[in-house]
Amino acid sequence: MSESESVNEIFGAHTAKVMASSLFANISMTLFKDGILFFMAVYGLSVFLETPKDLRKGRTRYIVISFLLVFSDGLGASLDCYEVFKCLFEATSAVGYLDMVDQNTRTWPRYVSLVSMIFTILLGDVLLVYRCYVIWQHRWWVAIPPALTCLAAFVIGIIPLAVTTHGELTEYYYELARVFLTVLTNIMVTSLISFHLLTARRRLSKVLPGKDLDLYTGVVAILIESALPLSVFGVVYAAIVCAYPRAFSSPPTVGPYAAALNIFAFFFFGFCALSPSMIIFRITTGRSWLQFPRQSSNGEISSPLNFVHHTAESGFMESSIDRQRLEVDLETSSKH
């Protein structure tokens, strides 16, 4: 065995170990994340079923979406877990493991996993765009650009699965375009929602007490409603994906690059499901609105806030009375 072959074998063994470790960590954290999704969906459903029928209006769609997210994300995670176990169990060497990983990119469980991932991203992005539309309903057309990039990302994600692409590099360009369009959608939605919540905080302060104002337009509310973590991790993941050709051109960088790719892939794709689920959780537990208050021509609030109920722990009849009082305060404020 020549010296160059020996060096390549050492790098191959190290790369396989790093890839296997990071991929296993990705799968383990994904299963934990799916447990969180399941808890939020079931808890939201329990709150929904305990809510009087007159207060359930407008929330059924959110309950359905939460369970669709759990199912699609859980299906992909289960199949990925199966693939990782299969590769680790059947591989007899480091090089054999890398060959198994390459072969499993063209199996039916991998295709189903990719379809479920694309569906999860589409479902989450559609919800984020819809929430952007709800908040910007007085200027609904601002939601058109993120809606178009969301649709384009979905189409580009389906193309490699529906047609035969020529070469790994072509598939990489499709993946790069899909990631950038998804990240662009998230950045636009985050910017639009954050800007509107910050500008609306001053107007809402006239009709909401300090505690409620922080609950609906505070830092935590803005972080969740705008899906800011998703946008941040999306930018980092997109930057890592851009480095793919250069990283794989040098054997010493393959291992560290694969580890970074797998770890940040978890955070990006994880928050593609977590961010919309956290928004739904806030809605079902009464910490967010179903319809954002409309504005009059002079910029003042001209319609009542449509909250589900104050908090999950508070009584629904009491929250209904509080909501009626808030509507009266809003109407009085708009007159003045």
mmCIF file of C-alpha atoms in Angstrom:
data_model
loop_
_atom_site.group_PDB
_atom_site.id
_atom_site.type_symbol
_atom_site.label_atom_id
_atom_site.label_comp_id
_atom_site.label_asym_id
_atom_site.label_seq_id
_atom_site.Cartn_x
_atom_site.Cartn_y
_atom_site.Cartn_z
ATOM 1 C CA MET A 1 0.000 0.000 0.000
ATOM 2 C CA SER A 2 1.397 3.371 -1.031
ATOM 3 C CA GLU A 3 1.693 6.336 1.322
ATOM 4 C CA SER A 4 -1.093 8.269 -0.462
ATOM 5 C CA GLU A 5 -3.460 5.283 -0.198
ATOM 6 C CA SER A 6 -2.670 4.966 3.497
ATOM 7 C CA VAL A 7 -3.398 8.664 4.086
ATOM 8 C CA ASN A 8 -6.687 8.434 2.164
ATOM 9 C CA GLU A 9 -7.709 5.398 4.207
ATOM 10 C CA ILE A 10 -6.996 7.277 7.459
ATOM 11 C CA PHE A 11 -8.981 10.275 6.288
ATOM 12 C CA GLY A 12 -11.748 7.929 5.105
ATOM 13 C CA ALA A 13 -12.009 6.265 8.515
ATOM 14 C CA HIS A 14 -12.007 9.609 10.302
ATOM 15 C CA THR A 15 -14.602 11.055 7.903
ATOM 16 C CA ALA A 16 -16.873 8.043 8.329
ATOM 17 C CA LYS A 17 -16.643 8.301 12.139
ATOM 18 C CA VAL A 18 -17.438 12.030 12.133
ATOM 19 C CA MET A 19 -20.313 11.601 9.652
ATOM 20 C CA ALA A 20 -21.815 8.706 11.592
ATOM 21 C CA SER A 21 -21.550 10.550 14.913
ATOM 22 C CA SER A 22 -23.059 13.789 13.615
ATOM 23 C CA LEU A 23 -25.831 11.967 11.756
ATOM 24 C CA PHE A 24 -26.679 9.943 14.853
ATOM 25 C CA ALA A 25 -26.779 13.160 16.893
ATOM 26 C CA ASN A 26 -29.057 14.691 14.252
ATOM 27 C CA ILE A 27 -31.485 11.763 14.427
ATOM 28 C CA SER A 28 -31.485 11.682 18.243
ATOM 29 C CA MET A 29 -32.281 15.391 18.500
ATOM 30 C CA THR A 30 -34.913 15.055 15.765
ATOM 31 C CA LEU A 31 -36.761 12.352 17.703
ATOM 32 C CA PHE A 32 -36.676 14.559 20.812
ATOM 33 C CA LYS A 33 -38.020 17.465 18.749
ATOM 34 C CA ASP A 34 -40.838 15.284 17.417
ATOM 35 C CA GLY A 35 -41.785 14.509 21.018
ATOM 36 C CA ILE A 36 -42.125 18.246 21.654
ATOM 37 C CA LEU A 37 -44.275 18.611 18.528
ATOM 38 C CA PHE A 38 -46.516 15.754 19.680
ATOM 39 C CA PHE A 39 -46.916 17.276 23.148
ATOM 40 C CA MET A 40 -47.862 20.700 21.765
ATOM 41 C CA ALA A 41 -50.360 19.171 19.330
ATOM 42 C CA VAL A 42 -52.044 16.990 21.971
ATOM 43 C CA TYR A 43 -52.095 19.784 24.567
ATOM 44 C CA GLY A 44 -53.563 22.186 22.022
ATOM 45 C CA LEU A 45 -56.241 19.637 21.147
ATOM 46 C CA SER A 46 -57.128 19.124 24.827
ATOM 47 C CA VAL A 47 -57.511 22.889 25.303
ATOM 48 C CA PHE A 48 -59.602 23.063 22.127
ATOM 49 C CA LEU A 49 -61.956 20.294 23.294
ATOM 50 C CA GLU A 50 -62.423 21.989 26.684
ATOM 51 C CA THR A 51 -63.258 25.304 25.042
ATOM 52 C CA PRO A 52 -66.947 26.301 24.667
ATOM 53 C CA LYS A 53 -68.156 25.944 21.075
ATOM 54 C CA ASP A 54 -68.639 29.683 20.611
ATOM 55 C CA LEU A 55 -64.923 30.229 21.274
ATOM 56 C CA ARG A 56 -63.678 27.433 18.967
ATOM 57 C CA LYS A 57 -64.364 29.339 15.774
ATOM 58 C CA GLY A 58 -61.270 29.797 13.631
ATOM 59 C CA ARG A 59 -59.061 27.366 15.558
ATOM 60 C CA THR A 60 -59.946 24.047 13.896
ATOM 61 C CA ARG A 61 -57.573 24.670 10.982
ATOM 62 C CA TYR A 62 -54.689 25.237 13.398
ATOM 63 C CA ILE A 63 -55.391 21.986 15.238
ATOM 64 C CA VAL A 64 -55.427 20.064 11.946
ATOM 65 C CA ILE A 65 -52.171 21.674 10.791
ATOM 66 C CA SER A 66 -50.453 20.857 14.090
ATOM 67 C CA PHE A 67 -51.215 17.134 13.712
ATOM 68 C CA LEU A 68 -50.231 17.161 10.024
ATOM 69 C CA LEU A 69 -46.870 18.602 11.074
ATOM 70 C CA VAL A 70 -46.468 15.880 13.701
ATOM 71 C CA PHE A 71 -47.331 13.135 11.198
ATOM 72 C CA SER A 72 -45.179 14.347 8.289
ATOM 73 C CA ASP A 73 -42.166 15.247 10.421
ATOM 74 C CA GLY A 74 -42.470 12.053 12.462
ATOM 75 C CA LEU A 75 -42.696 9.924 9.308
ATOM 76 C CA GLY A 76 -39.510 11.446 7.895
ATOM 77 C CA ALA A 77 -37.676 11.077 11.203
ATOM 78 C CA SER A 78 -38.704 7.418 11.537
ATOM 79 C CA LEU A 79 -37.479 6.561 8.040
ATOM 80 C CA ASP A 80 -34.219 8.459 8.580
ATOM 81 C CA CYS A 81 -33.707 6.578 11.843
ATOM 82 C CA TYR A 82 -34.220 3.291 9.983
ATOM 83 C CA GLU A 83 -31.697 4.280 7.317
ATOM 84 C CA VAL A 84 -29.067 5.313 9.873
ATOM 85 C CA PHE A 85 -29.490 2.038 11.772
ATOM 86 C CA LYS A 86 -29.262 0.042 8.540
ATOM 87 C CA CYS A 87 -26.030 1.740 7.482
ATOM 88 C CA LEU A 88 -24.386 1.301 10.883
ATOM 89 C CA PHE A 89 -25.549 -2.310 11.226
ATOM 90 C CA GLU A 90 -24.573 -3.539 7.768
ATOM 91 C CA ALA A 91 -21.306 -1.640 7.292
ATOM 92 C CA THR A 92 -18.179 -3.725 7.903
ATOM 93 C CA SER A 93 -15.648 -0.892 7.633
ATOM 94 C CA ALA A 94 -15.375 2.870 7.457
ATOM 95 C CA VAL A 95 -15.259 2.837 3.669
ATOM 96 C CA GLY A 96 -18.157 0.387 3.674
ATOM 97 C CA TYR A 97 -20.205 2.794 5.767
ATOM 98 C CA LEU A 98 -19.595 5.633 3.313
ATOM 99 C CA ASP A 99 -20.632 3.349 0.444
ATOM 100 C CA MET A 100 -23.812 2.365 2.306
ATOM 101 C CA VAL A 101 -24.707 6.016 2.872
ATOM 102 C CA ASP A 102 -24.224 6.726 -0.835
ATOM 103 C CA GLN A 103 -26.356 3.731 -1.869
ATOM 104 C CA ASN A 104 -29.193 4.636 0.508
ATOM 105 C CA THR A 105 -29.693 7.996 -1.176
ATOM 106 C CA ARG A 106 -31.590 6.131 -3.920
ATOM 107 C CA THR A 107 -33.883 3.887 -1.864
ATOM 108 C CA TRP A 108 -37.645 4.262 -1.415
ATOM 109 C CA PRO A 109 -37.427 5.097 2.332
ATOM 110 C CA ARG A 110 -35.125 7.988 1.441
ATOM 111 C CA TYR A 111 -37.521 9.257 -1.233
ATOM 112 C CA VAL A 112 -40.489 9.069 1.152
ATOM 113 C CA SER A 113 -38.429 10.862 3.811
ATOM 114 C CA LEU A 114 -37.587 13.651 1.358
ATOM 115 C CA VAL A 115 -41.235 14.004 0.322
ATOM 116 C CA SER A 116 -42.337 14.235 3.952
ATOM 117 C CA MET A 117 -39.623 16.835 4.642
ATOM 118 C CA ILE A 118 -40.699 18.944 1.650
ATOM 119 C CA PHE A 119 -44.338 18.681 2.739
ATOM 120 C CA THR A 120 -43.422 19.716 6.294
ATOM 121 C CA ILE A 121 -41.538 22.772 5.033
ATOM 122 C CA LEU A 122 -44.401 23.688 2.696
ATOM 123 C CA LEU A 123 -46.979 23.337 5.465
ATOM 124 C CA GLY A 124 -44.939 25.442 7.880
ATOM 125 C CA ASP A 125 -44.166 28.145 5.335
ATOM 126 C CA VAL A 126 -47.788 28.358 4.203
ATOM 127 C CA LEU A 127 -48.819 28.897 7.823
ATOM 128 C CA LEU A 128 -46.176 31.604 8.285
ATOM 129 C CA VAL A 129 -47.268 33.365 5.082
ATOM 130 C CA TYR A 130 -50.906 33.131 6.201
ATOM 131 C CA ARG A 131 -50.029 34.677 9.586
ATOM 132 C CA CYS A 132 -48.190 37.420 7.721
ATOM 133 C CA TYR A 133 -51.367 38.010 5.701
ATOM 134 C CA VAL A 134 -53.463 38.069 8.888
ATOM 135 C CA ILE A 135 -51.224 40.651 10.522
ATOM 136 C CA TRP A 136 -50.927 42.755 7.338
ATOM 137 C CA GLN A 137 -54.574 42.402 6.308
ATOM 138 C CA HIS A 138 -54.863 46.170 5.798
ATOM 139 C CA ARG A 139 -52.135 45.812 3.150
ATOM 140 C CA TRP A 140 -52.613 42.187 2.158
ATOM 141 C CA TRP A 141 -50.480 42.467 -0.980
ATOM 142 C CA VAL A 142 -47.264 42.503 1.090
ATOM 143 C CA ALA A 143 -47.783 38.738 1.612
ATOM 144 C CA ILE A 144 -47.554 38.041 -2.143
ATOM 145 C CA PRO A 145 -43.699 37.965 -2.445
ATOM 146 C CA PRO A 146 -43.188 35.388 0.370
ATOM 147 C CA ALA A 147 -46.099 33.369 -1.023
ATOM 148 C CA LEU A 148 -44.414 33.223 -4.440
ATOM 149 C CA THR A 149 -41.006 32.228 -3.044
ATOM 150 C CA CYS A 150 -42.721 29.577 -0.894
ATOM 151 C CA LEU A 151 -44.402 28.091 -3.978
ATOM 152 C CA ALA A 152 -41.168 28.268 -5.998
ATOM 153 C CA ALA A 153 -39.228 26.447 -3.247
ATOM 154 C CA PHE A 154 -41.819 23.664 -3.241
ATOM 155 C CA VAL A 155 -41.684 23.235 -7.031
ATOM 156 C CA ILE A 156 -37.876 23.174 -7.096
ATOM 157 C CA GLY A 157 -37.863 20.662 -4.230
ATOM 158 C CA ILE A 158 -40.161 18.310 -6.166
ATOM 159 C CA ILE A 159 -38.309 18.481 -9.503
ATOM 160 C CA PRO A 160 -35.331 16.234 -8.504
ATOM 161 C CA LEU A 161 -37.781 13.641 -7.174
ATOM 162 C CA ALA A 162 -40.101 13.720 -10.189
ATOM 163 C CA VAL A 163 -37.560 13.818 -13.025
ATOM 164 C CA THR A 164 -34.121 12.329 -13.581
ATOM 165 C CA THR A 165 -31.318 14.797 -12.955
ATOM 166 C CA HIS A 166 -27.886 14.472 -14.549
ATOM 167 C CA GLY A 167 -25.162 14.167 -11.944
ATOM 168 C CA GLU A 168 -24.704 14.943 -8.275
ATOM 169 C CA LEU A 169 -23.750 18.553 -9.019
ATOM 170 C CA THR A 170 -27.110 19.186 -10.712
ATOM 171 C CA GLU A 171 -28.948 17.847 -7.667
ATOM 172 C CA TYR A 172 -26.791 20.124 -5.499
ATOM 173 C CA TYR A 173 -27.869 23.190 -7.480
ATOM 174 C CA TYR A 174 -31.523 22.230 -7.075
ATOM 175 C CA GLU A 175 -31.014 21.792 -3.332
ATOM 176 C CA LEU A 176 -29.162 25.098 -3.088
ATOM 177 C CA ALA A 177 -31.964 26.936 -4.917
ATOM 178 C CA ARG A 178 -34.624 25.317 -2.722
ATOM 179 C CA VAL A 179 -32.807 26.202 0.487
ATOM 180 C CA PHE A 180 -32.245 29.814 -0.587
ATOM 181 C CA LEU A 181 -35.886 30.276 -1.611
ATOM 182 C CA THR A 182 -37.065 28.780 1.685
ATOM 183 C CA VAL A 183 -34.696 31.004 3.661
ATOM 184 C CA LEU A 184 -35.773 34.032 1.610
ATOM 185 C CA THR A 185 -39.411 33.250 2.413
ATOM 186 C CA ASN A 186 -38.625 33.032 6.116
ATOM 187 C CA ILE A 187 -36.588 36.254 6.118
ATOM 188 C CA MET A 188 -39.379 38.186 4.399
ATOM 189 C CA VAL A 189 -42.040 36.826 6.755
ATOM 190 C CA THR A 190 -39.851 37.486 9.815
ATOM 191 C CA SER A 191 -39.124 41.064 8.737
ATOM 192 C CA LEU A 192 -42.741 41.885 7.881
ATOM 193 C CA ILE A 193 -44.227 40.423 11.070
ATOM 194 C CA SER A 194 -41.549 41.865 13.369
ATOM 195 C CA PHE A 195 -41.868 45.335 11.847
ATOM 196 C CA HIS A 196 -45.653 45.349 12.126
ATOM 197 C CA LEU A 197 -45.717 44.060 15.712
ATOM 198 C CA LEU A 198 -43.171 46.659 16.785
ATOM 199 C CA THR A 199 -45.084 49.517 15.130
ATOM 200 C CA ALA A 200 -48.411 48.237 16.453
ATOM 201 C CA ARG A 201 -47.135 48.045 20.033
ATOM 202 C CA ARG A 202 -47.598 51.802 20.575
ATOM 203 C CA ARG A 203 -51.216 51.723 19.369
ATOM 204 C CA LEU A 204 -52.051 48.603 21.372
ATOM 205 C CA SER A 205 -50.593 50.167 24.525
ATOM 206 C CA LYS A 206 -53.592 52.524 24.585
ATOM 207 C CA VAL A 207 -56.085 49.691 25.051
ATOM 208 C CA LEU A 208 -54.088 46.859 26.619
ATOM 209 C CA PRO A 209 -52.589 46.769 30.124
ATOM 210 C CA GLY A 210 -48.843 46.271 30.438
ATOM 211 C CA LYS A 211 -49.057 42.554 31.188
ATOM 212 C CA ASP A 212 -51.236 41.810 28.165
ATOM 213 C CA LEU A 213 -49.159 44.104 25.966
ATOM 214 C CA ASP A 214 -46.021 42.095 26.751
ATOM 215 C CA LEU A 215 -47.936 38.855 26.231
ATOM 216 C CA TYR A 216 -49.061 39.737 22.701
ATOM 217 C CA THR A 217 -46.331 42.122 21.462
ATOM 218 C CA GLY A 218 -43.418 41.475 23.830
ATOM 219 C CA VAL A 219 -39.988 40.132 22.944
ATOM 220 C CA VAL A 220 -40.997 36.470 23.266
ATOM 221 C CA ALA A 221 -44.163 37.046 21.246
ATOM 222 C CA ILE A 222 -42.232 38.735 18.436
ATOM 223 C CA LEU A 223 -39.561 36.012 18.412
ATOM 224 C CA ILE A 224 -42.185 33.257 18.073
ATOM 225 C CA GLU A 225 -44.704 35.019 15.835
ATOM 226 C CA SER A 226 -42.008 36.133 13.389
ATOM 227 C CA ALA A 227 -40.214 32.738 13.405
ATOM 228 C CA LEU A 228 -36.902 34.534 13.935
ATOM 229 C CA PRO A 229 -34.914 31.404 14.997
ATOM 230 C CA LEU A 230 -35.925 29.722 11.735
ATOM 231 C CA SER A 231 -34.588 32.626 9.682
ATOM 232 C CA VAL A 232 -31.306 32.781 11.637
ATOM 233 C CA PHE A 233 -30.576 29.053 11.346
ATOM 234 C CA GLY A 234 -31.713 29.157 7.719
ATOM 235 C CA VAL A 235 -29.090 31.758 6.834
ATOM 236 C CA VAL A 236 -26.340 29.731 8.548
ATOM 237 C CA TYR A 237 -27.455 26.479 6.896
ATOM 238 C CA ALA A 238 -27.618 28.135 3.463
ATOM 239 C CA ALA A 239 -24.063 29.426 3.923
ATOM 240 C CA ILE A 240 -22.878 25.911 4.815
ATOM 241 C CA VAL A 241 -24.629 24.408 1.781
ATOM 242 C CA CYS A 242 -22.856 26.954 -0.443
ATOM 243 C CA ALA A 243 -19.500 25.586 0.728
ATOM 244 C CA TYR A 244 -20.331 22.017 -0.398
ATOM 245 C CA PRO A 245 -18.177 21.862 -3.588
ATOM 246 C CA ARG A 246 -15.101 23.384 -1.948
ATOM 247 C CA ALA A 247 -15.401 21.253 1.210
ATOM 248 C CA PHE A 248 -15.610 17.948 -0.686
ATOM 249 C CA SER A 249 -12.691 18.846 -2.935
ATOM 250 C CA SER A 250 -10.266 18.381 -0.013
ATOM 251 C CA PRO A 251 -10.380 15.140 2.052
ATOM 252 C CA PRO A 252 -9.305 16.740 5.385
ATOM 253 C CA THR A 253 -12.306 19.111 5.314
ATOM 254 C CA VAL A 254 -14.983 16.531 4.491
ATOM 255 C CA GLY A 255 -15.446 15.312 8.065
ATOM 256 C CA PRO A 256 -15.775 18.703 9.806
ATOM 257 C CA TYR A 257 -17.977 19.973 6.977
ATOM 258 C CA ALA A 258 -20.303 16.948 7.202
ATOM 259 C CA ALA A 259 -20.592 17.429 10.976
ATOM 260 C CA ALA A 260 -21.493 21.119 10.592
ATOM 261 C CA LEU A 261 -23.947 20.293 7.796
ATOM 262 C CA ASN A 262 -25.746 17.619 9.839
ATOM 263 C CA ILE A 263 -25.945 19.714 13.016
ATOM 264 C CA PHE A 264 -27.233 22.885 11.371
ATOM 265 C CA ALA A 265 -29.527 20.839 9.139
ATOM 266 C CA PHE A 266 -31.229 19.711 12.350
ATOM 267 C CA PHE A 267 -31.692 23.279 13.578
ATOM 268 C CA PHE A 268 -32.956 24.576 10.234
ATOM 269 C CA PHE A 269 -35.300 21.714 9.323
ATOM 270 C CA GLY A 270 -36.223 21.296 12.987
ATOM 271 C CA PHE A 271 -37.450 24.871 13.262
ATOM 272 C CA CYS A 272 -39.281 24.470 9.934
ATOM 273 C CA ALA A 273 -41.682 22.367 12.022
ATOM 274 C CA LEU A 274 -41.126 23.903 15.475
ATOM 275 C CA SER A 275 -41.727 27.547 14.521
ATOM 276 C CA PRO A 276 -45.237 27.037 13.065
ATOM 277 C CA SER A 277 -46.067 24.597 15.874
ATOM 278 C CA MET A 278 -45.107 27.191 18.508
ATOM 279 C CA ILE A 279 -47.330 29.749 16.785
ATOM 280 C CA ILE A 280 -50.210 27.262 16.794
ATOM 281 C CA PHE A 281 -49.515 26.504 20.457
ATOM 282 C CA ARG A 282 -49.773 30.216 21.308
ATOM 283 C CA ILE A 283 -53.052 30.443 19.409
ATOM 284 C CA THR A 284 -54.631 27.388 21.027
ATOM 285 C CA THR A 285 -53.579 28.518 24.516
ATOM 286 C CA GLY A 286 -54.846 32.070 24.043
ATOM 287 C CA ARG A 287 -51.491 33.841 23.816
ATOM 288 C CA SER A 288 -51.971 35.054 20.250
ATOM 289 C CA TRP A 289 -54.751 36.423 18.074
ATOM 290 C CA LEU A 290 -56.828 34.776 15.396
ATOM 291 C CA GLN A 291 -57.303 38.106 13.598
ATOM 292 C CA PHE A 292 -55.054 41.126 14.039
ATOM 293 C CA PRO A 293 -56.904 44.392 14.798
ATOM 294 C CA ARG A 294 -57.593 46.447 11.706
ATOM 295 C CA GLN A 295 -56.406 50.008 11.345
ATOM 296 C CA SER A 296 -58.316 53.062 10.253
ATOM 297 C CA SER A 297 -57.038 55.558 7.721
ATOM 298 C CA ASN A 298 -55.352 57.620 10.447
ATOM 299 C CA GLY A 299 -53.440 54.567 11.729
ATOM 300 C CA GLU A 300 -55.604 53.956 14.801
ATOM 301 C CA ILE A 301 -57.118 50.607 15.735
ATOM 302 C CA SER A 302 -60.656 50.379 14.367
ATOM 303 C CA SER A 303 -61.654 46.772 15.118
ATOM 304 C CA PRO A 304 -61.417 44.558 18.213
ATOM 305 C CA LEU A 305 -58.665 42.081 18.894
ATOM 306 C CA ASN A 306 -59.858 38.541 18.255
ATOM 307 C CA PHE A 307 -58.205 36.521 21.015
ATOM 308 C CA VAL A 308 -59.196 32.948 21.728
ATOM 309 C CA HIS A 309 -58.898 33.285 25.496
ATOM 310 C CA HIS A 310 -56.439 34.888 27.884
ATOM 311 C CA THR A 311 -54.346 31.889 28.930
ATOM 312 C CA ALA A 312 -54.725 28.144 28.921
ATOM 313 C CA GLU A 313 -55.120 28.095 32.675
ATOM 314 C CA SER A 314 -57.786 30.794 32.897
ATOM 315 C CA GLY A 315 -61.500 30.083 32.766
ATOM 316 C CA PHE A 316 -63.118 30.396 29.389
ATOM 317 C CA MET A 317 -66.206 32.202 30.651
ATOM 318 C CA GLU A 318 -64.019 34.761 32.418
ATOM 319 C CA SER A 319 -61.946 35.277 29.279
ATOM 320 C CA SER A 320 -65.096 35.822 27.251
ATOM 321 C CA ILE A 321 -66.114 38.624 29.615
ATOM 322 C CA ASP A 322 -62.604 40.112 29.428
ATOM 323 C CA ARG A 323 -62.758 40.021 25.647
ATOM 324 C CA GLN A 324 -66.084 41.872 25.637
ATOM 325 C CA ARG A 325 -64.588 44.517 27.913
ATOM 326 C CA LEU A 326 -61.596 44.834 25.584
ATOM 327 C CA GLU A 327 -63.884 45.320 22.580
ATOM 328 C CA VAL A 328 -65.663 48.131 24.394
ATOM 329 C CA ASP A 329 -62.320 49.770 25.262
ATOM 330 C CA LEU A 330 -61.167 49.493 21.668
ATOM 331 C CA GLU A 331 -64.360 51.035 20.314
ATOM 332 C CA THR A 332 -64.119 53.872 22.842
ATOM 333 C CA SER A 333 -60.464 54.471 21.921
ATOM 334 C CA SER A 334 -61.203 54.564 18.184
ATOM 335 C CA LYS A 335 -63.923 57.178 18.725
ATOM 336 C CA HIS A 336 -61.490 59.446 20.526
#
